């Protein structure tokens, strides 16, 4: 059995185990519900256009504004419709707007004479969207890499605790074990994100947010390769961290560098997303580029060549961390007599597999 076949075998085993895990299934369902609720509910909860009672003489501009108009005989009937709560507001002679507590803004706007407006920056991103998009990109990468990374580390520790690893390394090369876990984690993570993205896209279409989807499409397209390479980089670190530990209780101690590599870029992108210089630097650093570069593409701050350069840097970094993680993984996997130091695992690699 060559390394490719062994890697595929290990990945298939990891995937089968994970898709039977209730925690994984419930977690995926939870994120799908959040994606659906976040895209479908806001337009629904915002309500439709106001209902207005008015005579036929003033109904035309209200209908032109998209309001639901209920034609009444006179002003008294219009006022009574408001008092009976049959409509949100009424328009009477004057014109004047009648309402029980507060006149709907869309009714007032329909009767107002608006000046000509010239937008000096028509392509500017809405401030709310400009805040939410970096948070969503960073949150998705942070949660996914954290969740699946911890699961990879726990899987490695479990195999060491139960001594199953001794049987596994007798059947497949050690590097195939590491590669299989990284491949399986990447496939599961990408599949989960793809499902969430599909639900979000459908929700945007239902919620009539097609314009936002058009703006996000290029950034999402670039986010996919950046996410995959960034995940490989971090997954190799998580697997190496798991191999250094000998008990599940030790995972927090050995994974501190990995935790920092995940958390610091997350907060940097969130808090520095309006700083052009900081975002330019973050878009080339391997740990932050999976979120920073797609964000710069969304805001239009990145030149056409920049994502290619950033992606090459991330690819080289992922390959380097995969090689380094493999060495640490090999040097500590069969050491079951306590926690292994990084120095020991690096310098005294076991000649196994």
PDB file of C-alpha atoms in Angstrom, residues 169 172-174 351-353:
ATOM      1  CA  UNK A 169       1.546   2.602  12.153  1.00  0.00           C
ATOM      2  CA  UNK A 172       0.167   2.490   7.145  1.00  0.00           C
ATOM      3  CA  UNK A 173       2.978   5.072   7.035  1.00  0.00           C
ATOM      4  CA  UNK A 174       2.899   7.719   9.767  1.00  0.00           C
ATOM      5  CA  UNK A 351      12.116   6.020  12.460  1.00  0.00           C
ATOM      6  CA  UNK A 352       8.691   4.481  11.908  1.00  0.00           C
ATOM      7  CA  UNK A 353       6.440   4.009   8.867  1.00  0.00           C
TER       8      UNK A 353
END
